[in-house]
PDB file of C-alpha atoms in Angstrom:
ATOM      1  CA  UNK A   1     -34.555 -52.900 -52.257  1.00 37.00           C
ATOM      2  CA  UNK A   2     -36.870 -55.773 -52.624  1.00 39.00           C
ATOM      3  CA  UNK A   3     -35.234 -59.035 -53.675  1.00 39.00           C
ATOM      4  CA  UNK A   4     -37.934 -61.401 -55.520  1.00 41.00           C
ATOM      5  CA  UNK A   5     -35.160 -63.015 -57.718  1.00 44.00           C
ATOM      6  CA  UNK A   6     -33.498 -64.987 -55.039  1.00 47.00           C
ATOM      7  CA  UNK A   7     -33.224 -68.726 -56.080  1.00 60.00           C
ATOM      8  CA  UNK A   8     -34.881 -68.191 -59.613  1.00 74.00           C
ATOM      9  CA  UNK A   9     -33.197 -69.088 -62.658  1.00 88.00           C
ATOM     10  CA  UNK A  10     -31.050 -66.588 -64.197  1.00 91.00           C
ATOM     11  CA  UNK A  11     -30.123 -65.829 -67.927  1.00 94.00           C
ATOM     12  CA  UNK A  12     -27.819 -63.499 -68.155  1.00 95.00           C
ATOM     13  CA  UNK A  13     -26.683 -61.621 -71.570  1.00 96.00           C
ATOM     14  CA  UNK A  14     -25.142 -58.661 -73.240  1.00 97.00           C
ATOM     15  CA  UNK A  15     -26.013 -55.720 -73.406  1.00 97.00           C
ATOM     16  CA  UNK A  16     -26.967 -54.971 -77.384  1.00 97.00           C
ATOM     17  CA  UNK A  17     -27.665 -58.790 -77.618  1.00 97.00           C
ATOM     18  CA  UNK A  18     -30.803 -60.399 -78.170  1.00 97.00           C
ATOM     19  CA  UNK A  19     -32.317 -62.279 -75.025  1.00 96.00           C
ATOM     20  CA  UNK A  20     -35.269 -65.200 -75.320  1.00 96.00           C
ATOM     21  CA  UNK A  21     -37.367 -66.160 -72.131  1.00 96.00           C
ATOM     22  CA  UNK A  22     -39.058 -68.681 -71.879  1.00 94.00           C
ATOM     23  CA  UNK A  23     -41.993 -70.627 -70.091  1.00 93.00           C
ATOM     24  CA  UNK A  24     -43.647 -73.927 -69.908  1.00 92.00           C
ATOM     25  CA  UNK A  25     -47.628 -73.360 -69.165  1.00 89.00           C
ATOM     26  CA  UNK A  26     -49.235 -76.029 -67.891  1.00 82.00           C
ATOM     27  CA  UNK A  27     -52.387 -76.424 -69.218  1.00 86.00           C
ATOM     28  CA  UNK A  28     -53.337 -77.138 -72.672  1.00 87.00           C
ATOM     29  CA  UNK A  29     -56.850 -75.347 -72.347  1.00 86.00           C
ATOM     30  CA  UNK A  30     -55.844 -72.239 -71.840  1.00 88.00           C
ATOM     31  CA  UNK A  31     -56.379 -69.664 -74.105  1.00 88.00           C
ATOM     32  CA  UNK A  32     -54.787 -66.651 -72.578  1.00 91.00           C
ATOM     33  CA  UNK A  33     -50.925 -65.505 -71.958  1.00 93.00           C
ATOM     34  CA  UNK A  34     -49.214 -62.824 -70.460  1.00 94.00           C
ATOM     35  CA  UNK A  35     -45.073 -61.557 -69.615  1.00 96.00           C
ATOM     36  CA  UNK A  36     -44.933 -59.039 -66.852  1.00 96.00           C
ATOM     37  CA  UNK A  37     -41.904 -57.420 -65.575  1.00 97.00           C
ATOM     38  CA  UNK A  38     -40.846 -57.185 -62.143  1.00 95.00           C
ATOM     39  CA  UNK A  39     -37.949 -54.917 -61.330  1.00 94.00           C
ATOM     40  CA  UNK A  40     -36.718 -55.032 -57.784  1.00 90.00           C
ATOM     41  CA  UNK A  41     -38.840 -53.842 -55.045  1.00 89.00           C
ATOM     42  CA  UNK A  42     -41.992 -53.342 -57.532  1.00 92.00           C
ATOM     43  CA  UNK A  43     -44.929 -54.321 -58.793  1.00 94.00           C
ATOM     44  CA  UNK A  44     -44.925 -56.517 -61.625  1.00 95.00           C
ATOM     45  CA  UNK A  45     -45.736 -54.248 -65.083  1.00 95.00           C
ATOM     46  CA  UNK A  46     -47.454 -55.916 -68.337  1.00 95.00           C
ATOM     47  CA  UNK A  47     -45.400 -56.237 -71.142  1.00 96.00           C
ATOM     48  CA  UNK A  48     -47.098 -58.237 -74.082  1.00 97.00           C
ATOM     49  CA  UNK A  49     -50.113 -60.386 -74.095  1.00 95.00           C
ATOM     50  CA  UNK A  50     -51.383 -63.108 -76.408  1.00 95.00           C
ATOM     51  CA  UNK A  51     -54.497 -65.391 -77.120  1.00 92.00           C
ATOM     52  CA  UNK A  52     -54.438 -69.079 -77.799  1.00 92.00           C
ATOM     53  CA  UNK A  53     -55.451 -68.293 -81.471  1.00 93.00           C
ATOM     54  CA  UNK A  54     -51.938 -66.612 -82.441  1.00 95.00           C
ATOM     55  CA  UNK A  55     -48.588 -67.992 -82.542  1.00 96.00           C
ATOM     56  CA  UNK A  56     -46.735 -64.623 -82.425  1.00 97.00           C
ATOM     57  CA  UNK A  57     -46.889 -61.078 -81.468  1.00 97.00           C
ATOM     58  CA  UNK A  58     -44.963 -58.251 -81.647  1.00 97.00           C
ATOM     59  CA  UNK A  59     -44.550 -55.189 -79.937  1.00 95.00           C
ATOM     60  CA  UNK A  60     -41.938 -52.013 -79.408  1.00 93.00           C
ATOM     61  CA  UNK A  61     -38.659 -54.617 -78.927  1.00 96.00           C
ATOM     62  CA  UNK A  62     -40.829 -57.711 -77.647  1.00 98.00           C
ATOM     63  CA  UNK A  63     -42.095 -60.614 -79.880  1.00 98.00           C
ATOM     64  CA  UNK A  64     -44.277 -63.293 -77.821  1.00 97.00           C
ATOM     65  CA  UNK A  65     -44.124 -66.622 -79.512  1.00 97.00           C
ATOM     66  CA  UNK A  66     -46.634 -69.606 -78.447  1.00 96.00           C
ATOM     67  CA  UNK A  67     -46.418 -73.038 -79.236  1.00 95.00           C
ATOM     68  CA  UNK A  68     -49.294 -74.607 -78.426  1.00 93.00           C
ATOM     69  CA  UNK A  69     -48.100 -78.244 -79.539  1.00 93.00           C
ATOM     70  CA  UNK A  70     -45.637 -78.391 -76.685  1.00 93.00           C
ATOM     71  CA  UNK A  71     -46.977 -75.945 -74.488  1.00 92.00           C
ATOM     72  CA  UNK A  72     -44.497 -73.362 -75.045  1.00 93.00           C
ATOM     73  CA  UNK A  73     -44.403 -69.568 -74.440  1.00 95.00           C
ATOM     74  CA  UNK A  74     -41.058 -67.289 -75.325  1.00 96.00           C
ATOM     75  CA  UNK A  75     -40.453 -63.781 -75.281  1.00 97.00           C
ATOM     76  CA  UNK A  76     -37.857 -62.274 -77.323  1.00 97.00           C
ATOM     77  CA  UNK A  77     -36.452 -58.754 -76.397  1.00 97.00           C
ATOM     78  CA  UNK A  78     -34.540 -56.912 -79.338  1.00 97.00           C
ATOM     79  CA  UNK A  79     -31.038 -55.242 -78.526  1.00 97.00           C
ATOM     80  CA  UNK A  80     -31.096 -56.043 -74.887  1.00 97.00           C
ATOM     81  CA  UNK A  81     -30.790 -52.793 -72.450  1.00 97.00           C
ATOM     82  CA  UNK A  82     -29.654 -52.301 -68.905  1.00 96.00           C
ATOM     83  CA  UNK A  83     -33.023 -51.364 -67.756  1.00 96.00           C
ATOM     84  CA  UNK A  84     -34.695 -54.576 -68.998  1.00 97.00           C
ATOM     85  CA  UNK A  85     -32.737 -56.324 -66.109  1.00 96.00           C
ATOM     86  CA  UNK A  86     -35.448 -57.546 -63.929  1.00 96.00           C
ATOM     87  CA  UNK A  87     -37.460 -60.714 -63.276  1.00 94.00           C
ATOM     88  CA  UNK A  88     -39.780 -61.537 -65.896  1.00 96.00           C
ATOM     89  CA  UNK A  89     -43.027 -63.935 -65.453  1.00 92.00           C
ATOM     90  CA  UNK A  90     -44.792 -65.309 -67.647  1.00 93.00           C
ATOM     91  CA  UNK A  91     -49.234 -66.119 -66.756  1.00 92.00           C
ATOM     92  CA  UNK A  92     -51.750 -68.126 -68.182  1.00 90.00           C
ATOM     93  CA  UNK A  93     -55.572 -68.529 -67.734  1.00 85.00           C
ATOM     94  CA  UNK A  94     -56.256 -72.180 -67.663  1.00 74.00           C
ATOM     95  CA  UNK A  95     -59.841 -71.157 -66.314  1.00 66.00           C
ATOM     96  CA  UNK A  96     -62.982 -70.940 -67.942  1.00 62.00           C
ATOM     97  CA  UNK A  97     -66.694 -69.262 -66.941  1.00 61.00           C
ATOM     98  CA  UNK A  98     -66.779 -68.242 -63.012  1.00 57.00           C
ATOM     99  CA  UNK A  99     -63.001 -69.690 -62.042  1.00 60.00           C
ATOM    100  CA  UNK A 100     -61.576 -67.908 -65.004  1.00 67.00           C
ATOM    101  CA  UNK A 101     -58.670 -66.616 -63.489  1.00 77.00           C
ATOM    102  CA  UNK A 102     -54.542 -66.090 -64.275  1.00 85.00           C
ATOM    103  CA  UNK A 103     -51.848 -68.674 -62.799  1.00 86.00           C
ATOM    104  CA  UNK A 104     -48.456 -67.468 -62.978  1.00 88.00           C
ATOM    105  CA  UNK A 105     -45.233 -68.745 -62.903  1.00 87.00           C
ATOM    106  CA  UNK A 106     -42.226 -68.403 -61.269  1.00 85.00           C
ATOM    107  CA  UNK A 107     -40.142 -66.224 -62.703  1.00 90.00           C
ATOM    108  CA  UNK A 108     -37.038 -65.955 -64.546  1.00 93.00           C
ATOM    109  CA  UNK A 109     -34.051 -63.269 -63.628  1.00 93.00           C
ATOM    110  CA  UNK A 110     -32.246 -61.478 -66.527  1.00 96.00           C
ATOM    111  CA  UNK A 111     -29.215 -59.775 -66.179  1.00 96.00           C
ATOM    112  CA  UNK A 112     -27.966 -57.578 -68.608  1.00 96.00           C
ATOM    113  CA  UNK A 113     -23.892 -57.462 -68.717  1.00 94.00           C
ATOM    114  CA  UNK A 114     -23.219 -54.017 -69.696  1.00 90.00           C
TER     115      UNK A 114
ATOM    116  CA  UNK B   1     -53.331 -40.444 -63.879  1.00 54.00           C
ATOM    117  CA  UNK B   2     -55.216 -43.753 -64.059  1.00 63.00           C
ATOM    118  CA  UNK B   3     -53.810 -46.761 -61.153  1.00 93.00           C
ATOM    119  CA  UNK B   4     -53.922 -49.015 -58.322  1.00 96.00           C
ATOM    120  CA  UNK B   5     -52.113 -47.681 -54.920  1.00 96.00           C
ATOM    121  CA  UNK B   6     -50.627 -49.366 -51.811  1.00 97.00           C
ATOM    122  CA  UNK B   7     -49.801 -47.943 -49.052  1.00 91.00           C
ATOM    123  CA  UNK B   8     -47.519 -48.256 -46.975  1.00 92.00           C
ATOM    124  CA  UNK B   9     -45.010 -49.657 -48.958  1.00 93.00           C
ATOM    125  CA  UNK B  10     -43.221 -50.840 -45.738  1.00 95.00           C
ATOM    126  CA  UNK B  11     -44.748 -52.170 -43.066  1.00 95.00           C
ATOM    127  CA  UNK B  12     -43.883 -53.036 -39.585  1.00 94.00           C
ATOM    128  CA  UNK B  13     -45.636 -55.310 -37.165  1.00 92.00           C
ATOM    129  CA  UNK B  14     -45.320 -57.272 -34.274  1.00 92.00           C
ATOM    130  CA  UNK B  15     -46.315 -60.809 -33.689  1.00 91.00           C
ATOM    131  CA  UNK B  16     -49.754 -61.446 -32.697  1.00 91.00           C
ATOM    132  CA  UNK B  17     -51.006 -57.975 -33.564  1.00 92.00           C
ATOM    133  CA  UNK B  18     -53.559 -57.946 -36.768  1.00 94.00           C
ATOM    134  CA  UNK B  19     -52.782 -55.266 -39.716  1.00 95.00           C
ATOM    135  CA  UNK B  20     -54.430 -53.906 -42.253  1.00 96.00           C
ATOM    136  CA  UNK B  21     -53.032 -53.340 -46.153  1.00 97.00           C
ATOM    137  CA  UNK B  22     -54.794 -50.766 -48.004  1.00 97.00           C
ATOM    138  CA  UNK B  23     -55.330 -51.234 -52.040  1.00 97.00           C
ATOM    139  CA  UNK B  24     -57.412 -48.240 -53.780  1.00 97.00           C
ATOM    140  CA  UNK B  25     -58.149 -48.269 -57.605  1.00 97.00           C
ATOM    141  CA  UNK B  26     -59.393 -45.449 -60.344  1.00 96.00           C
ATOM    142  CA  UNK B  27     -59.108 -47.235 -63.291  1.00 95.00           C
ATOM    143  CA  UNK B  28     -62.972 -48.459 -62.720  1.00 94.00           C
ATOM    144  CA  UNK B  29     -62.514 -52.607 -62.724  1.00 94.00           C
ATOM    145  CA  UNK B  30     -64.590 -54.815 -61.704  1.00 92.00           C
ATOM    146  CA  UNK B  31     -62.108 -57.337 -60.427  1.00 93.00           C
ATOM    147  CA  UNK B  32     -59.380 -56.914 -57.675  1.00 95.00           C
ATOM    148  CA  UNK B  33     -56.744 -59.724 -56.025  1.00 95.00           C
ATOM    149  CA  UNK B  34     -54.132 -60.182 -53.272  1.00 97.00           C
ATOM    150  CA  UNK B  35     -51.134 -61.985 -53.876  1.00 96.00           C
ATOM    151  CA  UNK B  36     -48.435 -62.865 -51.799  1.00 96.00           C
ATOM    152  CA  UNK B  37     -44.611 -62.803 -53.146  1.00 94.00           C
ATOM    153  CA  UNK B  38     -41.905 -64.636 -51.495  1.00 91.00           C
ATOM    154  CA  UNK B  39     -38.349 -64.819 -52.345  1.00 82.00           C
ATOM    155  CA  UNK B  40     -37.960 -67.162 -55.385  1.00 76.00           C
ATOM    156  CA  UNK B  41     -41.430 -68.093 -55.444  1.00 79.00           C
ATOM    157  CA  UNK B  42     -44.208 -66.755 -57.841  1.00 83.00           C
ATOM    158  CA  UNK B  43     -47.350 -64.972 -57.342  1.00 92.00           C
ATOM    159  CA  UNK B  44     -49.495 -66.906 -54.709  1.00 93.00           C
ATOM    160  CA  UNK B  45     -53.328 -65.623 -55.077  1.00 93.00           C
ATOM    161  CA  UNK B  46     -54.607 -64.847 -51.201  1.00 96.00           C
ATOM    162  CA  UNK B  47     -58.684 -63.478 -51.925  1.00 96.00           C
ATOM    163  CA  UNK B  48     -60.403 -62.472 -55.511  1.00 94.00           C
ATOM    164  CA  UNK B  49     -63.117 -60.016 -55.866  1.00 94.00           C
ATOM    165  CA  UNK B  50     -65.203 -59.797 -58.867  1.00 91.00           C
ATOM    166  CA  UNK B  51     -67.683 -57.445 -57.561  1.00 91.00           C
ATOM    167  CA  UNK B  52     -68.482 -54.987 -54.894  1.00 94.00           C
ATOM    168  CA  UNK B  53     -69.955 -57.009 -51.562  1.00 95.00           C
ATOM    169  CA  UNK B  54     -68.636 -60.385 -52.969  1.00 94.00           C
ATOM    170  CA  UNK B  55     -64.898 -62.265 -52.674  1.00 95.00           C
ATOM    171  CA  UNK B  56     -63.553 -65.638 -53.286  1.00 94.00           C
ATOM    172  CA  UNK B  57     -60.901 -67.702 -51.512  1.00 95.00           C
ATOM    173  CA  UNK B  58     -57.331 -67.970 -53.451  1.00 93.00           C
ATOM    174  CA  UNK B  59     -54.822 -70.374 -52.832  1.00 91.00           C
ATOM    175  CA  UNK B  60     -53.334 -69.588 -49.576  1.00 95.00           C
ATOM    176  CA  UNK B  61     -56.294 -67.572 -47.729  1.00 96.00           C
ATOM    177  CA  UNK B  62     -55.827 -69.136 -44.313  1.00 96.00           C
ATOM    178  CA  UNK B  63     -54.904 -66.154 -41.789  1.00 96.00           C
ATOM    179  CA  UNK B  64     -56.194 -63.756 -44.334  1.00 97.00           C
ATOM    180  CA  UNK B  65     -59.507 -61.470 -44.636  1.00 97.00           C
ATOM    181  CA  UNK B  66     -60.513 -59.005 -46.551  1.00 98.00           C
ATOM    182  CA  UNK B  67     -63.114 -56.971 -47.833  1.00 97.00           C
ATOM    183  CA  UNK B  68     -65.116 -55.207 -50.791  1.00 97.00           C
ATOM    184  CA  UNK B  69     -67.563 -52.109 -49.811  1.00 97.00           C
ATOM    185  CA  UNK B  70     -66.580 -50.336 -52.111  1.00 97.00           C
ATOM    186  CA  UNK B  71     -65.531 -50.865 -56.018  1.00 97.00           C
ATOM    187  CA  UNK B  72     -61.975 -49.056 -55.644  1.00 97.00           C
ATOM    188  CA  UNK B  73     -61.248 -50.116 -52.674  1.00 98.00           C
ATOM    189  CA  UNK B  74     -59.973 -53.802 -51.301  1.00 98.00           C
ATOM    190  CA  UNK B  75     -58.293 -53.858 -48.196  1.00 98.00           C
ATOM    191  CA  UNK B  76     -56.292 -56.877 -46.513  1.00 98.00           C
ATOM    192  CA  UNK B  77     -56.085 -57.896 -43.123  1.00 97.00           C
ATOM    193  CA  UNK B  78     -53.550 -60.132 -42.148  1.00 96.00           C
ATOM    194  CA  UNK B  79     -54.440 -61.724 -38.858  1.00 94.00           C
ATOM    195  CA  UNK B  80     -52.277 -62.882 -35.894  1.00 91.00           C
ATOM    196  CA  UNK B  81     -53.715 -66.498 -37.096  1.00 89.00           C
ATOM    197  CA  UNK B  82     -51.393 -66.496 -40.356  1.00 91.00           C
ATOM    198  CA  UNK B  83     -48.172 -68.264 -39.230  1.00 90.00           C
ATOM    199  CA  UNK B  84     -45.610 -66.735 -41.723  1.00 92.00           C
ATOM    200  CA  UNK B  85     -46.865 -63.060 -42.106  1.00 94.00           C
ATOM    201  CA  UNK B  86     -43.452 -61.314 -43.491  1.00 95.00           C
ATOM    202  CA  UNK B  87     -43.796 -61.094 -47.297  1.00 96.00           C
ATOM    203  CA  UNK B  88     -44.317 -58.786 -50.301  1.00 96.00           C
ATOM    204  CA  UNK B  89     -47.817 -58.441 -50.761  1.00 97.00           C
ATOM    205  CA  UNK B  90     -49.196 -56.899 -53.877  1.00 97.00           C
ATOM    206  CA  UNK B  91     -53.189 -56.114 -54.802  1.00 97.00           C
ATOM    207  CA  UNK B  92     -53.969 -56.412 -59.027  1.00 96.00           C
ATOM    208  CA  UNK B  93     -57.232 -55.186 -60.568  1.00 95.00           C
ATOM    209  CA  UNK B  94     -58.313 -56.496 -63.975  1.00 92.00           C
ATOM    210  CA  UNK B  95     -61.385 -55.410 -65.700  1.00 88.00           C
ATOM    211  CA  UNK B  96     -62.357 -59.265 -66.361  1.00 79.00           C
ATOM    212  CA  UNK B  97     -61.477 -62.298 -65.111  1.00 72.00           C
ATOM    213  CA  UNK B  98     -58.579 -64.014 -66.472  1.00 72.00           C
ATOM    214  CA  UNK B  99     -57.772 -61.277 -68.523  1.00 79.00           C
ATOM    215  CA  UNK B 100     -54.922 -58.984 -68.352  1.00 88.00           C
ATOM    216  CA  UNK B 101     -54.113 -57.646 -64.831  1.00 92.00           C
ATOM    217  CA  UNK B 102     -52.751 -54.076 -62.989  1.00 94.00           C
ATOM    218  CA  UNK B 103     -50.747 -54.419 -60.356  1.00 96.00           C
ATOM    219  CA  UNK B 104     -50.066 -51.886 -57.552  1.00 97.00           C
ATOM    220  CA  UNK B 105     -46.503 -51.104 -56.168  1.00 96.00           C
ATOM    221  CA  UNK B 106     -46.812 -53.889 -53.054  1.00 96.00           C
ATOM    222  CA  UNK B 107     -46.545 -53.605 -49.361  1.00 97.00           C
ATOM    223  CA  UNK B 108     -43.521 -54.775 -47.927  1.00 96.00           C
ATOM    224  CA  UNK B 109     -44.801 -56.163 -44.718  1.00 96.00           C
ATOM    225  CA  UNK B 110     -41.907 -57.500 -41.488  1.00 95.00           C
ATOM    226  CA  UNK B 111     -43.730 -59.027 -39.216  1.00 93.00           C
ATOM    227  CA  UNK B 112     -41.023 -59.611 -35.705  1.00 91.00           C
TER     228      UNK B 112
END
């Protein structure tokens, strides 16, 4: 299948365990965030979203925590399975009026040990 | 059942020969983009549309067309002029800019 992990970081943890991602955005205007999920050989799926005006969000096993002060973005997946192994990006819109648009990073491999 | 589909999802091409990736959407956005995925690279932005009849330039549109008849539909051309073809392309719709973004299942495209 499709390989789009090659070369990326790689955080690797157990399965059951607890597993934080995290991401650097770059500019300090933007008010938008998004993880997607990439498994091999597909499209990349959303997974949580969240607006400059929040510091946290939670959803079914994901919490998205920002930190605007240092321009932080994690995402936290509860009891870590063997089908969340994929490559996970984190995107930002540092764009306002006609340019608005998302920049993405990229990427960050987890591998769940079973 | 509401989507964005690619087809093929492999490709194969020779050198110097133009080709043509398809991208249709139902889910009724206004907004539809081409990105480009290399090994241990992100998401590189090739063309934007925001509306029907109208596209924008992305980062790394040299070699690249496209265009935007009709809403669902965005095809992508990659010419014979773009130097390093072979990639994983994959064609997003959002229903605004900036905001949250559908992706399609990506054309694997081998360009010898």
């Amino acid at each position: 299948g499709e390989s789009v992990g090659l070369h990326l970081p790689t955080l690797s943890v157990q399965e059951g365990d607890n597993s934080i991602i995290n991401c650097a955005y770059s500019n300090s205007a933007s008010d938008y965030f998004i993880w997607y999920k990439q498994e091999s050989g597909k499209g990349p799926q959303f997974i949580i979203d969240i607006r400059s005006n929040m510091d946290k969000r939670q959803g079914q096993r994901v919490t998205v925590l920002l930190n605007k002060t240092v321009k932080h973005l994690s995402l936290q997946i509860a009891a870590t399975q063997p089908g969340d192994s994929a490559v996970y990006f984190c995107a930002e819109n540092p764009f306002t009026g006609a340019n608005s648009k998302l920049t993405f990073g990229k990427g960050i491999t987890l591998s769940v040990r079973p | 059942d509401g989507g964005i589909t690619q087809s093929p999802k492999y490709l194969f091409r020779k050198e110097g020969q133009n080709v043509t990736l398809s991208c249709e959407q139902n889910l009724n956005h206004d907004a539809m983009y081409w990105y480009r995925q290399d090994p241990g690279q992100g998401l590189r932005l090739i063309y934007y549309s925001q509306i029907v009849n109208d596209f924008q330039k992305g980062d790394i549109a040299e070699g690249y067309s496209v265009s935007r008849e009709k809403k669902e539909s965005f095809p992508l051309t990659v010419t014979s002029a773009q130097k390093n073809p072979t990639a994983f392309y994959l064609c997003a719709s959002s229903a605004d800019r900036g905001r949250e973004q559908y992706f399609g299942p990506g054309t694997r495209l081998t360009v010898t």
